[in-house]
Amino acid sequence: MHAMPGPRHERPKDEADGDVAAVMDRSLHFWVPTLPGAVPAARREVAGQLGLWGLRPRAAVVETAVLAVSELVTNTVRHAAEASARADVHLGMDRRHLMVAVHDRDPRIPRRPEVPNLDGSGGWGLHLVEVLATEAGGRTSIPRDPDGGGKTVTVLLPL
């Protein structure tokens, strides 16, 4: 059994350790390997960071963001691991929005089937993320990397 390394962080150097509620523009970048154990690690990291930013754990926006990261990292593990050894996760928050993005280096853009597979074999994750974002008044996008060698699935949620 191999131990999975924890998320790698790049935190803003000017972020105060004390009263984080006073700082409105926030950002966190970390990456996880495209292995199954990465999904719960990414979920815990996002939930913990949003708590540090002053969002309540049971707030709808937190639950939506955590679920989105879980589904998007799962998709990267399942569908992009061969082309991308890691999933890069970015969180951003300002006064009005919370942004969650997951990047990988697989050039294929995910296509949501019209009807997810009823046997549970796929198609539900991205559909669920899109529906939750829309119901929250947010949106999703999937821009390609400038070099065409990857993409970022981005979810923007209102606070």
N, CA, C and O of each residue as an XYZ file, in Angstrom:
636
protein
N       0.845     -1.181      0.000
C       0.000      0.000      0.000
C       0.884      1.235      0.000
O       1.842      1.329      0.768
N       0.556      2.172     -0.861
C       1.345      3.392     -0.976
C       0.616      4.542     -0.298
O      -0.594      4.702     -0.454
N       1.352      5.329      0.445
C       0.764      6.520      1.059
C       0.678      7.609      0.008
O       1.626      7.829     -0.745
N      -0.450      8.287     -0.044
C      -0.624      9.375     -0.989
C      -0.153     10.669     -0.353
O      -0.547     10.983      0.770
N       0.690     11.434     -1.057
C       1.094     12.722     -0.493
C      -0.100     13.649     -0.401
O      -1.052     13.533     -1.172
N      -0.043     14.559      0.540
C      -1.110     15.541      0.706
C      -1.077     16.561     -0.408
O      -0.160     16.564     -1.229
N      -2.064     17.421     -0.440
C      -2.117     18.464     -1.458
C      -0.907     19.378     -1.369
O      -0.398     19.634     -0.277
N      -0.448     19.865     -2.499
C       0.647     20.836     -2.557
C       0.015     22.218     -2.612
O      -0.942     22.433     -3.357
N       0.540     23.156     -1.831
C      -0.090     24.465     -1.695
C       0.773     25.572     -2.246
O       2.002     25.506     -2.223
N       0.106     26.581     -2.739
C       0.698     27.868     -3.057
C      -0.246     28.901     -2.473
O      -1.211     29.291     -3.130
N       0.007     29.346     -1.270
C      -0.875     30.321     -0.619
C      -0.316     31.722     -0.828
O       0.899     31.911     -0.885
N      -1.199     32.695     -0.940
C      -0.731     34.069     -1.080
C       0.135     34.460      0.114
O      -0.215     34.179      1.261
N       1.250     35.101     -0.156
C       2.194     35.458      0.901
C       1.675     36.599      1.774
O       2.101     36.729      2.921
N       0.761     37.430      1.257
C       0.295     38.567      2.031
C      -0.971     38.267      2.822
O      -1.536     39.168      3.442
N      -1.424     37.022      2.812
C      -2.640     36.688      3.554
C      -2.339     36.685      5.053
O      -1.412     36.015      5.508
N      -3.120     37.429      5.802
C      -2.917     37.510      7.247
C      -3.349     36.201      7.898
O      -4.322     35.581      7.467
N      -2.635     35.783      8.927
C      -2.998     34.571      9.645
C      -4.117     34.831     10.641
O      -4.758     33.889     11.106
N      -4.360     36.075     10.971
C      -5.360     36.397     11.982
C      -6.745     36.506     11.415
O      -7.350     35.497     11.052
N      -7.261     37.707     11.331
C      -8.638     37.942     10.951
C      -8.809     37.859      9.435
O      -8.759     38.875      8.742
N      -9.011     36.636      8.923
C      -9.138     36.468      7.478
C     -10.433     37.041      6.946
O     -10.537     37.291      5.745
N     -11.438     37.262      7.807
C     -12.698     37.837      7.351
C     -12.505     39.268      6.849
O     -13.319     39.753      6.064
N     -11.453     39.948      7.284
C     -11.202     41.321      6.855
C     -10.614     41.384      5.448
O     -10.651     42.442      4.819
N     -10.074     40.278      4.939
C      -9.464     40.238      3.615
C     -10.458     39.593      2.661
O     -10.782     38.416      2.820
N     -10.953     40.340      1.669
C     -12.017     39.811      0.818
C     -11.508     39.063     -0.408
O     -12.148     38.094     -0.815
N     -10.424     39.447     -1.002
C      -9.924     38.760     -2.186
C      -8.975     37.659     -1.743
O      -7.926     37.920     -1.152
N      -9.365     36.420     -2.040
C      -8.610     35.267     -1.557
C      -8.375     34.302     -2.687
O      -9.148     34.234     -3.643
N      -7.286     33.546     -2.564
C      -6.956     32.576     -3.591
C      -6.157     31.435     -2.970
O      -5.336     31.645     -2.077
N      -6.410     30.242     -3.453
C      -5.654     29.060     -3.041
C      -5.451     28.185     -4.256
O      -6.389     27.921     -5.008
N      -4.226     27.738     -4.447
C      -3.893     26.776     -5.492
C      -3.266     25.576     -4.818
O      -2.415     25.735     -3.942
N      -3.673     24.371     -5.209
C      -2.990     23.169     -4.775
C      -3.191     22.108     -5.837
O      -4.039     22.251     -6.717
N      -2.415     21.049     -5.753
C      -2.595     19.958     -6.706
C      -2.627     18.641     -5.959
O      -2.080     18.493     -4.866
N      -3.291     17.693     -6.596
C      -3.354     16.327     -6.082
C      -3.014     15.384     -7.236
O      -3.294     15.700     -8.393
N      -2.417     14.236     -6.935
C      -2.148     13.266     -8.003
C      -3.460     12.675     -8.511
O      -4.446     12.630     -7.776
N      -3.474     12.230     -9.743
C      -4.699     11.660    -10.301
C      -4.812     10.193     -9.895
O      -4.740      9.281    -10.718
N      -4.992     10.012     -8.596
C      -5.189      8.706     -7.970
C      -6.476      8.771     -7.159
O      -6.849      9.852     -6.703
N      -7.170      7.645     -6.963
C      -8.451      7.681     -6.243
C      -8.398      8.365     -4.877
O      -9.359      9.038     -4.504
N      -7.320      8.218     -4.127
C      -7.227      8.855     -2.822
C      -7.167     10.368     -2.879
O      -7.295     11.035     -1.852
N      -6.974     10.914     -4.068
C      -6.908     12.368     -4.220
C      -8.264     13.030     -4.020
O      -8.333     14.187     -3.603
N      -9.333     12.315     -4.310
C     -10.667     12.911     -4.237
C     -11.009     13.343     -2.807
O     -11.352     14.507     -2.602
N     -10.931     12.450     -1.810
C     -11.236     12.923     -0.452
C     -10.231     13.956      0.047
O     -10.599     14.843      0.817
N      -8.971     13.861     -0.374
C      -7.972     14.855      0.039
C      -8.343     16.240     -0.497
O      -8.261     17.228      0.232
N      -8.748     16.316     -1.758
C      -9.142     17.600     -2.348
C     -10.399     18.146     -1.671
O     -10.500     19.342     -1.399
N     -11.340     17.267     -1.407
C     -12.591     17.671     -0.746
C     -12.290     18.257      0.641
O     -12.817     19.312      0.994
N     -11.451     17.583      1.421
C     -11.105     18.081      2.764
C     -10.381     19.418      2.690
O     -10.640     20.315      3.493
N      -9.483     19.552      1.736
C      -8.714     20.795      1.612
C      -9.625     21.974      1.282
O      -9.488     23.051      1.862
N     -10.550     21.770      0.353
C     -11.465     22.842     -0.032
C     -12.370     23.209      1.139
O     -12.525     24.391      1.446
N     -12.961     22.232      1.790
C     -13.837     22.507      2.929
C     -13.082     23.246      4.025
O     -13.596     24.211      4.591
N     -11.878     22.803      4.325
C     -11.079     23.458      5.363
C     -10.731     24.892      5.006
O     -10.813     25.783      5.851
N     -10.342     25.118      3.756
C      -9.966     26.469      3.346
C     -11.161     27.410      3.356
O     -11.037     28.563      3.771
N     -12.305     26.936      2.908
C     -13.493     27.792      2.927
C     -13.887     28.150      4.357
O     -14.369     29.253      4.613
N     -13.684     27.221      5.285
C     -13.909     27.530      6.698
C     -12.956     28.604      7.193
O     -13.358     29.494      7.942
N     -11.695     28.530      6.780
C     -10.731     29.560      7.165
C     -11.106     30.920      6.586
O     -10.786     31.957      7.167
N     -11.770     30.913      5.465
C     -12.206     32.168      4.852
C     -13.505     32.676      5.450
O     -14.039     33.689      5.000
N     -14.018     31.990      6.454
C     -15.185     32.476      7.177
C     -16.528     31.972      6.677
O     -17.567     32.454      7.128
N     -16.535     31.018      5.757
C     -17.810     30.467      5.282
C     -18.226     29.316      6.190
O     -17.403     28.487      6.577
N     -19.507     29.276      6.521
C     -20.027     28.223      7.400
C     -20.002     26.873      6.689
O     -20.357     26.793      5.513
N     -19.586     25.799      7.390
C     -19.465     24.469      6.769
C     -20.745     23.973      6.108
O     -20.669     23.296      5.083
N     -21.904     24.281      6.648
C     -23.179     23.799      6.097
C     -23.830     24.799      5.136
O     -24.950     24.574      4.678
N     -23.145     25.889      4.832
C     -23.696     26.862      3.888
C     -23.831     26.201      2.518
O     -22.986     25.399      2.119
N     -24.888     26.540      1.812
C     -25.144     25.929      0.501
C     -23.979     26.132     -0.455
O     -23.637     25.213     -1.199
N     -23.359     27.309     -0.457
C     -22.254     27.565     -1.371
C     -21.053     26.677     -1.047
O     -20.344     26.240     -1.954
N     -20.822     26.409      0.224
C     -19.715     25.526      0.624
C     -20.012     24.091      0.183
O     -19.156     23.423     -0.397
N     -21.217     23.632      0.459
C     -21.567     22.267      0.059
C     -21.495     22.104     -1.453
O     -21.039     21.069     -1.939
N     -21.936     23.104     -2.201
C     -21.864     23.039     -3.661
C     -20.412     23.031     -4.137
O     -20.058     22.258     -5.027
N     -19.573     23.882     -3.554
C     -18.165     23.943     -3.955
C     -17.435     22.634     -3.643
O     -16.656     22.144     -4.461
N     -17.684     22.079     -2.477
C     -17.031     20.818     -2.094
C     -17.485     19.684     -3.015
O     -16.669     18.876     -3.457
N     -18.773     19.628     -3.300
C     -19.279     18.604     -4.208
C     -18.699     18.794     -5.611
O     -18.335     17.817     -6.265
N     -18.611     20.035     -6.075
C     -18.044     20.298     -7.400
C     -16.603     19.820     -7.477
O     -16.227     19.153     -8.441
N     -15.789     20.150     -6.481
C     -14.393     19.698     -6.486
C     -14.327     18.181     -6.465
O     -13.523     17.581     -7.178
N     -15.164     17.565     -5.656
C     -15.190     16.109     -5.579
C     -15.494     15.490     -6.943
O     -14.795     14.576     -7.380
N     -16.518     15.978     -7.605
C     -16.909     15.432     -8.909
C     -15.858     15.725     -9.977
O     -15.553     14.858    -10.796
N     -15.305     16.934     -9.977
C     -14.337     17.300    -11.010
C     -13.013     16.577    -10.844
O     -12.406     16.173    -11.835
N     -12.551     16.406     -9.609
C     -11.321     15.631     -9.395
C     -11.580     14.157     -9.725
O     -10.715     13.493    -10.295
N     -12.755     13.646     -9.374
C     -13.105     12.267     -9.746
C     -13.041     12.102    -11.257
O     -12.489     11.116    -11.746
N     -13.599     13.052    -12.006
C     -13.548     12.969    -13.466
C     -12.113     12.969    -13.979
O     -11.784     12.234    -14.910
N     -11.265     13.787    -13.378
C      -9.865     13.816    -13.795
C      -9.195     12.478    -13.508
O      -8.451     11.965    -14.344
N      -9.454     11.910    -12.334
C      -8.877     10.608    -11.982
C      -9.364      9.535    -12.960
O      -8.570      8.725    -13.440
N     -10.648      9.530    -13.252
C     -11.228      8.490    -14.112
C     -10.889      8.642    -15.584
O     -10.645      7.649    -16.271
N     -10.870      9.880    -16.078
C     -10.808     10.078    -17.521
C      -9.534     10.739    -18.038
O      -9.263     10.680    -19.237
N      -8.750     11.365    -17.171
C      -7.598     12.123    -17.654
C      -6.266     11.678    -17.055
O      -5.223     12.244    -17.384
N      -6.285     10.679    -16.189
C      -5.055     10.294    -15.477
C      -3.938      9.863    -16.416
O      -2.766     10.114    -16.134
N      -4.277      9.226    -17.518
C      -3.244      8.777    -18.449
C      -2.480      9.951    -19.053
O      -1.276      9.858    -19.292
N      -3.178     11.050    -19.297
C      -2.547     12.225    -19.901
C      -2.077     13.249    -18.868
O      -1.264     14.118    -19.181
N      -2.587     13.149    -17.638
C      -2.310     14.170    -16.637
C      -2.040     13.501    -15.293
O      -2.940     12.900    -14.705
N      -0.820     13.601    -14.812
C      -0.444     12.960    -13.547
C      -0.990     13.687    -12.328
O      -0.928     13.172    -11.211
N      -1.523     14.878    -12.539
C      -2.059     15.631    -11.412
C      -3.256     16.445    -11.837
O      -3.449     16.746    -13.015
N      -4.062     16.796    -10.839
C      -5.182     17.715    -11.013
C      -4.841     18.967    -10.212
O      -4.566     18.891     -9.014
N      -4.861     20.101    -10.870
C      -4.606     21.374    -10.199
C      -5.944     21.976     -9.791
O      -6.853     22.107    -10.610
N      -6.053     22.337     -8.526
C      -7.295     22.899     -7.997
C      -7.027     24.350     -7.613
O      -6.022     24.665     -6.976
N      -7.935     25.217     -8.009
C      -7.820     26.640     -7.686
C      -9.141     27.089     -7.074
O     -10.215     26.831     -7.616
N      -9.039     27.760     -5.943
C     -10.191     28.407     -5.305
C      -9.941     29.904     -5.328
O      -8.812     30.354     -5.127
N     -10.965     30.656     -5.565
C     -10.866     32.099     -5.487
C     -12.154     32.648     -4.900
O     -13.237     32.126     -5.165
N     -12.039     33.691     -4.110
C     -13.226     34.286     -3.505
C     -13.038     35.785     -3.406
O     -11.984     36.276     -3.002
N     -14.084     36.499     -3.782
C     -14.122     37.935     -3.552
C     -15.436     38.257     -2.851
O     -16.089     37.355     -2.326
N     -15.825     39.499     -2.834
C     -17.035     39.901     -2.101
C     -18.314     39.281     -2.656
O     -19.298     39.132     -1.931
N     -18.304     38.920     -3.932
C     -19.539     38.473     -4.573
C     -19.533     37.030     -5.046
O     -20.600     36.440     -5.213
N     -18.354     36.441     -5.269
C     -18.303     35.128     -5.911
C     -17.287     34.194     -5.266
O     -16.290     34.612     -4.677
N     -17.592     32.923     -5.407
C     -16.641     31.855     -5.092
C     -16.387     31.118     -6.392
O     -17.326     30.705     -7.073
N     -15.122     30.953     -6.736
C     -14.751     30.268     -7.960
C     -13.982     29.001     -7.595
O     -13.070     29.031     -6.768
N     -14.359     27.895     -8.218
C     -13.694     26.609     -8.054
C     -13.281     26.161     -9.447
O     -14.101     26.164    -10.366
N     -12.027     25.780     -9.614
C     -11.565     25.324    -10.921
C     -10.659     24.114    -10.751
O      -9.854     24.055     -9.822
N     -10.796     23.148    -11.659
C      -9.933     21.965    -11.677
C      -9.338     21.861    -13.072
O     -10.060     21.833    -14.069
N      -8.026     21.806    -13.128
C      -7.285     21.762    -14.394
C      -6.570     20.432    -14.541
O      -6.055     19.877    -13.571
N      -6.546     19.927    -15.769
C      -5.712     18.762    -16.093
C      -5.138     18.961    -17.486
O      -5.543     19.868    -18.212
N      -4.193     18.106    -17.850
C      -3.515     18.242    -19.136
C      -4.038     17.276    -20.199
O      -3.354     17.025    -21.191
N      -5.223     16.740    -20.009
C      -5.848     15.934    -21.046
C      -6.556     16.901    -21.993
O      -7.369     17.708    -21.542
N      -6.266     16.839    -23.293
C      -6.856     17.813    -24.210
C      -8.339     17.590    -24.503
O      -8.988     18.473    -25.064
N      -8.880     16.447    -24.141
C     -10.291     16.172    -24.441
C     -11.204     17.011    -23.538
O     -11.033     17.055    -22.320
N     -12.168     17.666    -24.165
C     -13.167     18.439    -23.430
C     -14.291     17.481    -23.049
O     -14.815     16.777    -23.912
N     -14.675     17.441    -21.763
C     -15.748     16.520    -21.387
C     -17.060     16.900    -22.069
O     -17.417     18.073    -22.172
N     -17.746     15.893    -22.518
C     -19.057     16.080    -23.140
C     -20.089     15.395    -22.265
O     -19.993     14.200    -21.986
N     -21.058     16.153    -21.844
C     -22.123     15.599    -21.021
C     -23.127     14.929    -21.937
O     -23.630     15.563    -22.865
N     -23.436     13.643    -21.696
C     -24.471     13.010    -22.507
C     -25.823     13.647    -22.220
O     -26.041     14.197    -21.140
N     -26.728     13.570    -23.186
C     -28.065     14.122    -22.988
C     -28.736     13.494    -21.771
O     -29.423     14.172    -21.007
N     -28.526     12.191    -21.601
C     -29.058     11.466    -20.454
C     -27.904     10.684    -19.839
O     -27.316      9.836    -20.511
N     -27.561     10.950    -18.561
C     -26.490     10.179    -17.919
C     -26.804      8.681    -17.929
O     -27.970      8.286    -17.921
N     -25.777      7.869    -17.946
C     -25.947      6.416    -17.970
C     -26.710      5.953    -16.738
O     -26.311      6.240    -15.610
N     -27.785      5.250    -16.952
C     -28.633      4.812    -15.843
C     -27.962      3.752    -14.973
O     -28.379      3.536    -13.835
N     -26.930      3.089    -15.492
C     -26.236      2.068    -14.712
C     -25.180      2.663    -13.776
O     -24.473      1.927    -13.088
N     -25.074      3.989    -13.749
C     -24.119      4.643    -12.856
C     -22.702      4.687    -13.396
O     -21.781      5.065    -12.672
N     -22.506      4.306    -14.664
C     -21.157      4.220    -15.213
C     -20.620      5.542    -15.737
O     -19.498      5.585    -16.243
N     -21.368      6.597    -15.633
C     -20.822      7.871    -16.059
C     -21.881      8.850    -16.526
O     -23.030      8.493    -16.786
N     -21.447     10.103    -16.624
C     -22.317     11.140    -17.126
C     -23.026     11.954    -16.068
O     -23.598     12.999    -16.380
N     -23.006     11.504    -14.817
C     -23.732     12.206    -13.762
C     -22.931     13.354    -13.159
O     -23.510     14.381    -12.804
N     -21.618     13.206    -13.036
C     -20.802     14.179    -12.312
C     -20.857     15.579    -12.873
O     -21.236     16.515    -12.170
N     -20.480     15.739    -14.141
C     -20.483     17.063    -14.745
C     -21.911     17.605    -14.827
O     -22.137     18.797    -14.620
N     -22.854     16.746    -15.125
C     -24.267     17.161    -15.163
C     -24.694     17.714    -13.799
O     -25.316     18.773    -13.723
N     -24.360     16.999    -12.733
C     -24.703     17.435    -11.384
C     -24.068     18.781    -11.062
O     -24.728     19.664    -10.514
N     -22.798     18.945    -11.396
C     -22.099     20.204    -11.138
C     -22.774     21.353    -11.893
O     -22.991     22.426    -11.329
N     -23.101     21.128    -13.159
C     -23.754     22.173    -13.951
C     -25.124     22.536    -13.382
O     -25.466     23.716    -13.305
N     -25.905     21.543    -12.986
C     -27.235     21.801    -12.432
C     -27.133     22.569    -11.120
O     -27.850     23.549    -10.916
N     -26.249     22.131    -10.234
C     -26.104     22.817     -8.947
C     -25.633     24.259     -9.124
O     -26.125     25.163     -8.449
N     -24.683     24.471    -10.030
C     -24.195     25.828    -10.279
C     -25.319     26.706    -10.820
O     -25.472     27.850    -10.390
N     -26.096     26.191    -11.747
C     -27.201     26.953    -12.329
C     -28.260     27.259    -11.278
O     -28.746     28.387    -11.200
N     -28.623     26.264    -10.467
C     -29.633     26.484     -9.424
C     -29.168     27.521     -8.409
O     -29.989     28.235     -7.834
N     -27.853     27.610     -8.184
C     -27.313     28.587     -7.232
C     -27.172     29.972     -7.855
O     -26.780     30.919     -7.173
N     -27.487     30.099     -9.144
C     -27.326     31.383     -9.821
C     -25.946     31.556    -10.412
O     -25.570     32.662    -10.800
N     -25.180     30.469    -10.485
C     -23.823     30.519    -11.018
C     -23.748     29.933    -12.412
O     -24.754     29.787    -13.105
N     -22.521     29.601    -12.806
C     -22.310     29.045    -14.144
C     -21.038     28.209    -14.175
O     -20.197     28.289    -13.279
N     -20.919     27.412    -15.220
C     -19.718     26.620    -15.445
C     -19.141     26.970    -16.808
O     -19.846     27.448    -17.697
N     -17.851     26.723    -16.952
C     -17.195     26.884    -18.249
C     -16.032     25.897    -18.313
O     -15.530     25.433    -17.289
N     -15.618     25.589    -19.536
C     -14.517     24.644    -19.724
C     -13.577     25.199    -20.803
O     -13.583     24.713    -21.934
N     -12.777     26.205    -20.464
C     -11.843     26.732    -21.461
C     -10.647     25.792    -21.663
O     -10.170     25.151    -20.727
N     -10.187     25.734    -22.904
C      -8.977     24.972    -23.240
C      -7.746     25.780    -22.846
O      -7.788     27.009    -22.784
N      -6.652     25.075    -22.581
C      -5.369     25.744    -22.390
C      -4.988     26.414    -23.710
O      -5.382     25.939    -24.775
N      -4.234     27.500    -23.657
C      -3.830     28.166    -24.898
C      -3.100     27.233    -25.879
O      -3.207     27.401    -27.093
N      -2.358     26.249    -25.347
C      -1.631     25.332    -26.228
C      -2.486     24.136    -26.671
O      -2.010     23.275    -27.411
N      -3.752     24.082    -26.217
C      -4.643     22.993    -26.600
C      -4.369     21.682    -25.893
O      -5.027     20.682    -26.180
N      -3.418     21.661    -24.979
C      -3.017     20.419    -24.324
C      -3.684     20.145    -22.994
O      -3.217     19.284    -22.249
N      -4.743     20.835    -22.672
C      -5.434     20.624    -21.408
C      -6.636     21.533    -21.322
O      -6.960     22.249    -22.269
N      -7.296     21.500    -20.180
C      -8.464     22.348    -19.976
C      -8.685     22.565    -18.496
O      -8.104     21.882    -17.652
N      -9.539     23.534    -18.198
C      -9.915     23.850    -16.834
C     -11.439     23.880    -16.755
O     -12.093     24.620    -17.490
N     -11.994     23.071    -15.860
C     -13.432     23.138    -15.614
C     -13.622     24.123    -14.465
O     -13.124     23.909    -13.359
N     -14.348     25.204    -14.740
C     -14.510     26.290    -13.784
C     -15.976     26.417    -13.379
O     -16.877     26.360    -14.216
N     -16.190     26.587    -12.090
C     -17.530     26.794    -11.534
C     -17.485     28.123    -10.794
O     -16.654     28.324     -9.908
N     -18.376     29.016    -11.160
C     -18.489     30.321    -10.509
C     -19.808     30.367     -9.771
O     -20.869     30.198    -10.371
N     -19.747     30.596     -8.461
C     -20.942     30.588     -7.613
C     -21.084     31.941     -6.916
O     -20.095     32.493     -6.433
N     -22.294     32.474     -6.861
C     -22.495     33.713     -6.100
C     -22.471     33.418     -4.606
O     -22.887     32.346     -4.166
N     -21.985     34.373     -3.840
C     -21.979     34.221     -2.378
C     -23.277     34.727     -1.795
O     -23.466     34.685     -0.580
